[in-house]
Coordinates of N, CA and C in Angstrom, one line a residue:
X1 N 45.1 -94.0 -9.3 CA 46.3 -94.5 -8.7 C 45.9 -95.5 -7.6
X2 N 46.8 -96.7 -7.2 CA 46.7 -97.5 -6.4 C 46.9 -96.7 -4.8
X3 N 46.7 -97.6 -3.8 CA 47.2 -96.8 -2.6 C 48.7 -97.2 -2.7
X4 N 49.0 -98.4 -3.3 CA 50.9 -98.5 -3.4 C 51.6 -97.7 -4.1
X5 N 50.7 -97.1 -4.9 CA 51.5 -96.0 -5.4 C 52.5 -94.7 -5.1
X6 N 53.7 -94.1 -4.5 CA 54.1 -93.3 -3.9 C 54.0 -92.2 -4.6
X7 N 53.8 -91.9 -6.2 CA 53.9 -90.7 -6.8 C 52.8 -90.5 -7.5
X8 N 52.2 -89.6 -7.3 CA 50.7 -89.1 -8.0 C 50.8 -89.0 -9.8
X9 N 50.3 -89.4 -10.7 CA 50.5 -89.2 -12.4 C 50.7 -87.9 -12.1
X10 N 52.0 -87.6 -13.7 CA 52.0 -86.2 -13.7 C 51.1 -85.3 -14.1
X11 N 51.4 -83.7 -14.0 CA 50.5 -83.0 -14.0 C 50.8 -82.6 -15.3
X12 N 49.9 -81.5 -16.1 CA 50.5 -80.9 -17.1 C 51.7 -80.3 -17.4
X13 N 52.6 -80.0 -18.4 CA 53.8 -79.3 -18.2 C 53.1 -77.5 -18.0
X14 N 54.6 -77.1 -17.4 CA 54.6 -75.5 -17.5 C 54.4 -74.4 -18.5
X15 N 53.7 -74.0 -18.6 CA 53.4 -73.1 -20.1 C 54.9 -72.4 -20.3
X16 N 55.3 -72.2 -21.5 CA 56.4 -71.3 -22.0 C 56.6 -70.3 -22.0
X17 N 56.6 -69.5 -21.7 CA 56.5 -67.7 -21.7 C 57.5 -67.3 -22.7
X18 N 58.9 -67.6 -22.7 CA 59.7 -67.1 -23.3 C 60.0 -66.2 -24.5
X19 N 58.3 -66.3 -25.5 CA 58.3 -65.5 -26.4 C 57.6 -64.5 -26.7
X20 N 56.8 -64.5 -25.1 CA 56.0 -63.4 -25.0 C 56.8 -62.1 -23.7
X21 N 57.8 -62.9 -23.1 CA 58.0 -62.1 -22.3 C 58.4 -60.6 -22.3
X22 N 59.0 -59.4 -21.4 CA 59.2 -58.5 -21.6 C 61.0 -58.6 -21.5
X23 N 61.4 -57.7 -22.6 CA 62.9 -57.3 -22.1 C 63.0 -56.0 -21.9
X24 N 63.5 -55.5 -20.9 CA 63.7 -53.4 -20.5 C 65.0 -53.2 -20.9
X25 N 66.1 -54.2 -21.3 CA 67.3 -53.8 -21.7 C 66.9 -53.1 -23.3
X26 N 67.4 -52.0 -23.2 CA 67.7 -51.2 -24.9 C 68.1 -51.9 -25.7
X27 N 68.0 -51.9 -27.0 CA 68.9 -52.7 -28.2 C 70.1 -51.9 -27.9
X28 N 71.3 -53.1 -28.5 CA 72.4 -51.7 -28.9 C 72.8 -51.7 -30.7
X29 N 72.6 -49.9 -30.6 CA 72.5 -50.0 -31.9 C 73.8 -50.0 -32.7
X30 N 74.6 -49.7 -31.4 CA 76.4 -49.4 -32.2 C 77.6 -49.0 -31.3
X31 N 78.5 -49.5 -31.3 CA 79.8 -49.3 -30.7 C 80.7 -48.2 -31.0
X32 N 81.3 -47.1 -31.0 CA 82.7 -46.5 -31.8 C 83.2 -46.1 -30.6
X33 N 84.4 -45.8 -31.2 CA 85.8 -45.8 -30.1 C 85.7 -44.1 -30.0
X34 N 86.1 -43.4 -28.9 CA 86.0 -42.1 -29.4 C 87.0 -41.1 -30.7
X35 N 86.8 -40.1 -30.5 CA 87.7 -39.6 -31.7 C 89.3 -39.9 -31.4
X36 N 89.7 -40.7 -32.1 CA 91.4 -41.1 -32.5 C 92.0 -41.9 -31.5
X37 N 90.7 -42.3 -30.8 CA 90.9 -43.6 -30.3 C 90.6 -44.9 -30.9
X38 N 91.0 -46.3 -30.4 CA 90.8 -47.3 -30.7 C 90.0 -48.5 -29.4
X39 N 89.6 -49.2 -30.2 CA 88.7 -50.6 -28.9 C 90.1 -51.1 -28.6
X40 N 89.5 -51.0 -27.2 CA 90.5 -51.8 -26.5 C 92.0 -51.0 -25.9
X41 N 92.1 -49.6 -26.1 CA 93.2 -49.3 -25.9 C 92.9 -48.4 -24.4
X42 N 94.1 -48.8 -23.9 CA 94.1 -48.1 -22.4 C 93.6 -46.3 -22.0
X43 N 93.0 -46.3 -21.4 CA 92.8 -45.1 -21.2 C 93.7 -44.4 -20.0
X44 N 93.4 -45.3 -19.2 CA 94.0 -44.8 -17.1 C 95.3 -46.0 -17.0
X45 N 96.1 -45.9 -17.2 CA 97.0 -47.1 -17.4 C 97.2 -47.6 -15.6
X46 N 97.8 -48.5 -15.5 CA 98.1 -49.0 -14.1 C 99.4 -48.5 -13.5
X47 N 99.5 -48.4 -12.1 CA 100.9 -47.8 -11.5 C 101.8 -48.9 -11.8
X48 N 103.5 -48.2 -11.3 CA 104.1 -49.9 -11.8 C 104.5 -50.5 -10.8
X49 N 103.7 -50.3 -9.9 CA 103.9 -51.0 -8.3 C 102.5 -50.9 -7.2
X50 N 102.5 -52.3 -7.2 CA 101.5 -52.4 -5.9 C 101.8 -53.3 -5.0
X51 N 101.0 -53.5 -4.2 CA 101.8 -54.1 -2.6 C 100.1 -54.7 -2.5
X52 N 100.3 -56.2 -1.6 CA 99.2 -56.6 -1.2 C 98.3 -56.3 -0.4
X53 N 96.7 -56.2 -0.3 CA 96.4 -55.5 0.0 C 95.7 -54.1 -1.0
X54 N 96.2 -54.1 -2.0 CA 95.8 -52.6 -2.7 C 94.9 -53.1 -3.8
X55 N 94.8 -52.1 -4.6 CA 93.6 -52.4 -5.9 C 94.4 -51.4 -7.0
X56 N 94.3 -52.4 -7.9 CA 95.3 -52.1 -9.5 C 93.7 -51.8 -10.3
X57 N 93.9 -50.5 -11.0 CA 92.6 -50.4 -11.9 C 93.5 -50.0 -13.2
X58 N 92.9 -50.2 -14.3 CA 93.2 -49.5 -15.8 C 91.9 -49.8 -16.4
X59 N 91.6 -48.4 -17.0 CA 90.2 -47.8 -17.8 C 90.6 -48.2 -19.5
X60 N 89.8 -48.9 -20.0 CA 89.6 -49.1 -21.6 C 89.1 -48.6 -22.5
X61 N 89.2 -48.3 -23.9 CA 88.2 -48.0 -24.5 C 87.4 -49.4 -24.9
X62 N 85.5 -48.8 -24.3 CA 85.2 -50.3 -24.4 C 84.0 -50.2 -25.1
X63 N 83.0 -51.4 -25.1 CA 82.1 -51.8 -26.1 C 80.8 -52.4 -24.9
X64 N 79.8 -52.3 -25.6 CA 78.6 -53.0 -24.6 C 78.7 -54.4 -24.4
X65 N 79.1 -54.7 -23.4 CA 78.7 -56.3 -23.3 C 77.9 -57.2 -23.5
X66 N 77.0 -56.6 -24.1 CA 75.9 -57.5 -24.4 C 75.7 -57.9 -25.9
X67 N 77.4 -56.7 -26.3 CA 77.0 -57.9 -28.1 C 77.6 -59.5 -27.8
X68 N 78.3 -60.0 -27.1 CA 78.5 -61.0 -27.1 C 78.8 -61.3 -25.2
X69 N 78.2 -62.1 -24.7 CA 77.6 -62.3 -23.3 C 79.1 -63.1 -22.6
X70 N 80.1 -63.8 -23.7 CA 81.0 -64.4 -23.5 C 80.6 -65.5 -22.7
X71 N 79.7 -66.6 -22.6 CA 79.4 -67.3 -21.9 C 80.4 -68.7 -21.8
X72 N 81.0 -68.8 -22.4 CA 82.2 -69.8 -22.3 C 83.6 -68.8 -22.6
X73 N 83.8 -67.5 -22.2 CA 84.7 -67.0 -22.0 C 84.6 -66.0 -21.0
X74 N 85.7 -65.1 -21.4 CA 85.8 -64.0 -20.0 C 86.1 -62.7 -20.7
X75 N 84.9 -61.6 -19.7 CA 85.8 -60.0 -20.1 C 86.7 -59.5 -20.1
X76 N 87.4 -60.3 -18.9 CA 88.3 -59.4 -18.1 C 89.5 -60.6 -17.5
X77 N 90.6 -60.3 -17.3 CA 91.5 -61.4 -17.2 C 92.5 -61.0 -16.6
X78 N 93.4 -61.1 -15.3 CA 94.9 -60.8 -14.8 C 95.9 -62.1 -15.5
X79 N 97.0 -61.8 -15.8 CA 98.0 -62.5 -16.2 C 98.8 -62.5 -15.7
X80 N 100.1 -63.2 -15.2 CA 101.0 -63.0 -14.6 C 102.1 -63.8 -15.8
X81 N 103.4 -63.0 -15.7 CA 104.8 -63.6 -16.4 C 105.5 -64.6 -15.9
X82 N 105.3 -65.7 -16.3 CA 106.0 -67.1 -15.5 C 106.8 -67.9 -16.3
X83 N 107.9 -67.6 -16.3 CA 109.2 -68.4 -17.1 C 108.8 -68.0 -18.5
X84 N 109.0 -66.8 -18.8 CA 109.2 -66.3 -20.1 C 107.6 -65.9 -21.0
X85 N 106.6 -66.5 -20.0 CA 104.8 -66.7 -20.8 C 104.0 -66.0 -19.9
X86 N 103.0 -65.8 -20.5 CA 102.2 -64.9 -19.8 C 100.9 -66.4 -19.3
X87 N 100.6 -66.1 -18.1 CA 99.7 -67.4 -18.0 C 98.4 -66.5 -17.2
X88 N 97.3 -66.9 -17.4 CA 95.9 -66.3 -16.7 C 96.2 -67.2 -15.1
X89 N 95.7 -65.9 -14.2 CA 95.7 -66.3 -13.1 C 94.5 -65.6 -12.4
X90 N 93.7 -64.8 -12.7 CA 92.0 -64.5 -12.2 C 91.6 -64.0 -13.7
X91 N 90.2 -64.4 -13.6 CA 89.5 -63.9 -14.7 C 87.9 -63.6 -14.1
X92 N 86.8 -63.0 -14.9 CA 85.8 -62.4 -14.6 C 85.0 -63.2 -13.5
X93 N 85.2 -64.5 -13.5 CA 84.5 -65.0 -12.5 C 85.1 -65.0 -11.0
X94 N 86.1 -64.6 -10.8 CA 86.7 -64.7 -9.2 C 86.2 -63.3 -8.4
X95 N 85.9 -63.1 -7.5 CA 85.0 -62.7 -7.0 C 86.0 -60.9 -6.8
X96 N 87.3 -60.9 -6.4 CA 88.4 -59.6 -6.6 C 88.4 -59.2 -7.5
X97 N 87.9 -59.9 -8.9 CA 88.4 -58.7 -10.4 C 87.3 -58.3 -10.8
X98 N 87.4 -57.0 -10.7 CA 85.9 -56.1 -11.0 C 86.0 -56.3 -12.6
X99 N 85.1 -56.0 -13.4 CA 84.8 -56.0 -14.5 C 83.6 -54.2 -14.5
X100 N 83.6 -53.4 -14.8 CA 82.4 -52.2 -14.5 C 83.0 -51.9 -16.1
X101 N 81.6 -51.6 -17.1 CA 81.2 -51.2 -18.1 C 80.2 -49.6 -17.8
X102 N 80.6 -49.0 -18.3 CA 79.7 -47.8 -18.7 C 79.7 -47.1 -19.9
X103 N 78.2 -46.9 -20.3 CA 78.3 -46.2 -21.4 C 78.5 -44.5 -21.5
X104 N 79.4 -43.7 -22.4 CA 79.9 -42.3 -21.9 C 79.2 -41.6 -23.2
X105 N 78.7 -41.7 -24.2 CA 77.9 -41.0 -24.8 C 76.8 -42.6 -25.5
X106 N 75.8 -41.8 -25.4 CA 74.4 -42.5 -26.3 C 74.3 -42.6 -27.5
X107 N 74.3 -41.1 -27.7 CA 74.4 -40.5 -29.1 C 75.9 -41.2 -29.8
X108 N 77.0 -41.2 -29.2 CA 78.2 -41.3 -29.8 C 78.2 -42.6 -30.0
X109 N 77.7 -43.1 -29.2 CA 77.8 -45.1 -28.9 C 79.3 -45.4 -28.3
X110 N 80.0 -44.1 -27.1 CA 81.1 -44.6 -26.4 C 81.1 -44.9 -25.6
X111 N 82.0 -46.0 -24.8 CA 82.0 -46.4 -23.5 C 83.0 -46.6 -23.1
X112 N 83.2 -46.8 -22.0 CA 84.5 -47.1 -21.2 C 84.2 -48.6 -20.2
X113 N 85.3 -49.2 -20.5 CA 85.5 -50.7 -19.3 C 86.9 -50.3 -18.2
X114 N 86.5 -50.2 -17.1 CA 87.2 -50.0 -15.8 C 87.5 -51.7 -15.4
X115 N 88.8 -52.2 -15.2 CA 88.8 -53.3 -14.4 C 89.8 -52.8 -13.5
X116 N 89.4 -53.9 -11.9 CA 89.9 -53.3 -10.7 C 89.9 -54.9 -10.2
X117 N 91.3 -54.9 -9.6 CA 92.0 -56.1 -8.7 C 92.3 -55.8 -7.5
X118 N 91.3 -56.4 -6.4 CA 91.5 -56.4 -5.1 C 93.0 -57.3 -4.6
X119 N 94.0 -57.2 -4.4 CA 95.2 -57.8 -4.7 C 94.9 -58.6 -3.3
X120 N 94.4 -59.8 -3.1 CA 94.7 -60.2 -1.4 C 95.7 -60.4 -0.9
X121 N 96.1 -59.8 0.3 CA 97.2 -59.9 1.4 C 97.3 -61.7 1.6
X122 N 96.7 -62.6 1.6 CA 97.2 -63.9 1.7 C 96.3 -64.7 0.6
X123 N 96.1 -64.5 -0.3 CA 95.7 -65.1 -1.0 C 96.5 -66.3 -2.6
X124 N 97.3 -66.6 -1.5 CA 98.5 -67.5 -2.7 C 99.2 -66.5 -3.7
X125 N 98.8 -65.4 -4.5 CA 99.4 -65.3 -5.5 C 100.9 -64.4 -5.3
X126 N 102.1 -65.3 -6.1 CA 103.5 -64.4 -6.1 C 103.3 -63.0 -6.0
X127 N 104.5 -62.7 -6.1 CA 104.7 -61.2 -6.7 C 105.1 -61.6 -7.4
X128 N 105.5 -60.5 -8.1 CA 106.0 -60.4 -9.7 C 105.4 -59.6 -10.9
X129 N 105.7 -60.2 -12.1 CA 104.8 -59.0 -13.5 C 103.5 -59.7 -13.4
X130 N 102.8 -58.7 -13.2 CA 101.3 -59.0 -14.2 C 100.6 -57.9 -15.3
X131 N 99.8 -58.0 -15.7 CA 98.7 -57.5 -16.8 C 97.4 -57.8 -16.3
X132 N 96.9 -56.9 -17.1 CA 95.1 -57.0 -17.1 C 95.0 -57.5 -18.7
X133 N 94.0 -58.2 -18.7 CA 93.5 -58.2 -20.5 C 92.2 -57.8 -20.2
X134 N 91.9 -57.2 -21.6 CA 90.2 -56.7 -21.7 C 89.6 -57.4 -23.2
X135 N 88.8 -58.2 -22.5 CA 88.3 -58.8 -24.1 C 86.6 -58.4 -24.7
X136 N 86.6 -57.9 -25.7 CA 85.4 -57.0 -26.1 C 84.7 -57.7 -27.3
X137 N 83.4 -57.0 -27.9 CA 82.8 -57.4 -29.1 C 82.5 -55.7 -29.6
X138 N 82.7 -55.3 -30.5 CA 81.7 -54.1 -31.2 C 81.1 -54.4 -32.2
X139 N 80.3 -53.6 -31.6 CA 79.1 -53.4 -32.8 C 79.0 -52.5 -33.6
X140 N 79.7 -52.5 -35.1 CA 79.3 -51.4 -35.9 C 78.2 -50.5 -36.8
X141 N 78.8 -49.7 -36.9 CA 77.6 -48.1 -37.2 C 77.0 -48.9 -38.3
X142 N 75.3 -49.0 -38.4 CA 74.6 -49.7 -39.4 C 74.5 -50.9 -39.9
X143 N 74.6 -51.7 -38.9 CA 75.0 -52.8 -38.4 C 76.1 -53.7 -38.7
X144 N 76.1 -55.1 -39.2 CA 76.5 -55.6 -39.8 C 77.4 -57.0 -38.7
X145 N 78.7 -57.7 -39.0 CA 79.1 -58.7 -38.1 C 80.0 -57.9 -37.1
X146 N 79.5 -58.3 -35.8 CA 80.1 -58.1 -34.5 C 81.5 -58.5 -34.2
X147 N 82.3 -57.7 -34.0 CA 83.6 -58.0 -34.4 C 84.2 -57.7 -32.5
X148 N 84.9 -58.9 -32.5 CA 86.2 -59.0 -31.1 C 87.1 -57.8 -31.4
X149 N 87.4 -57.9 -29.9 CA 88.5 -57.2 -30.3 C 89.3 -57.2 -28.6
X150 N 90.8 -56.9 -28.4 CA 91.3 -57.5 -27.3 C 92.0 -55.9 -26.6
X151 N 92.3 -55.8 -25.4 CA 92.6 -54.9 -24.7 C 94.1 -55.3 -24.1
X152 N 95.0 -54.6 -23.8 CA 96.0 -55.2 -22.8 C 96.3 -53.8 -21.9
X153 N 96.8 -53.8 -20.6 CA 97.4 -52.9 -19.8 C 98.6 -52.8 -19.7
X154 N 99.5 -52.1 -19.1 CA 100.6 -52.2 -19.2 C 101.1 -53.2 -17.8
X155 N 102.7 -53.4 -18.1 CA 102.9 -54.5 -16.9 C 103.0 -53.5 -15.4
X156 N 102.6 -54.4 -14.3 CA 102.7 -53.9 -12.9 C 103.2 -54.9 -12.0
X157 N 103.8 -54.3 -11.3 CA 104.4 -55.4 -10.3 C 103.6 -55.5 -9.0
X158 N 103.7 -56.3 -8.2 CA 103.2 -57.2 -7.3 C 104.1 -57.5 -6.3
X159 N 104.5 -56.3 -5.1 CA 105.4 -57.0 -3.9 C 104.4 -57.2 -2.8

């Protein structure tokens, strides 16, 4: 290099690791809903009244998140009823709508999805109807294609 030079030749690139690395997450081998239940259907439904300030939860029958990571979508979604439509107004990225996954048997491959809405005392949103949606992937017994599947809560109001 000259002394006018401001930037030294590059160096080697960074070695790749990526296919030697370690993963500690378990495979998942399989999803089922429990007995005479279905994915996606409400377990802990919501009250039909909350006030700002409070936290709206309803429990799902749910699936591991990690068959599909949703990276250009969302787990978890509040809706509100605006002139006859339901329109998304928080989803998994706002920092109030919990999203919590737990698995309830190993052996069974059951789990449950909890979402919880910190409702803020001034945070713009009306009152009125809303919902939760829950959106899932399972994975079926013996493998095969990972199938969506959608969740809804019942309506709750918002004074």
């Amino acid at each position: 290099t000259s002394p006018h030079d401001k930037h030294p030749p590059p160096g080697p690139d960074p070695p790749i690791h990526t296919n030697v690395s370690f993963n500690f997450n378990s495979k998942v081998h399989f999803d089922r809903p429990p007995f005479f239940k279905k994915f996606g259907q409400v377990l802990k439904d919501v009250e039909p009244v909350y006030h700002r300030g409070g936290t709206v939860s309803a429990t799902f029958v749910g699936a591991n998140p990690r068959n599909n990571l949703r990276l250009e979508g969302t787990f978890a979604a509040v809706e509100h009823l605006s002139h006859g439509s339901w329109k998304r107004v928080r989803d998994d990225t706002d920092w109030d709508l919990i999203y919590r996954w737990r698995r309830t048997s190993t052996i069974l491959g059951t789990s449950e999805v909890e979402l919880s809405w910190e409702v803020g005392r001034d945070d713009g949103m009306e009152g009125g109807l809303y919902r939760f949606r829950y959106f899932g992937d399972r994975k079926p017994f013996g493998g095969g294609k990972i199938e969506a599947f959608e969740g809804e809560s019942g309506i709750f109001r918002i004074e």
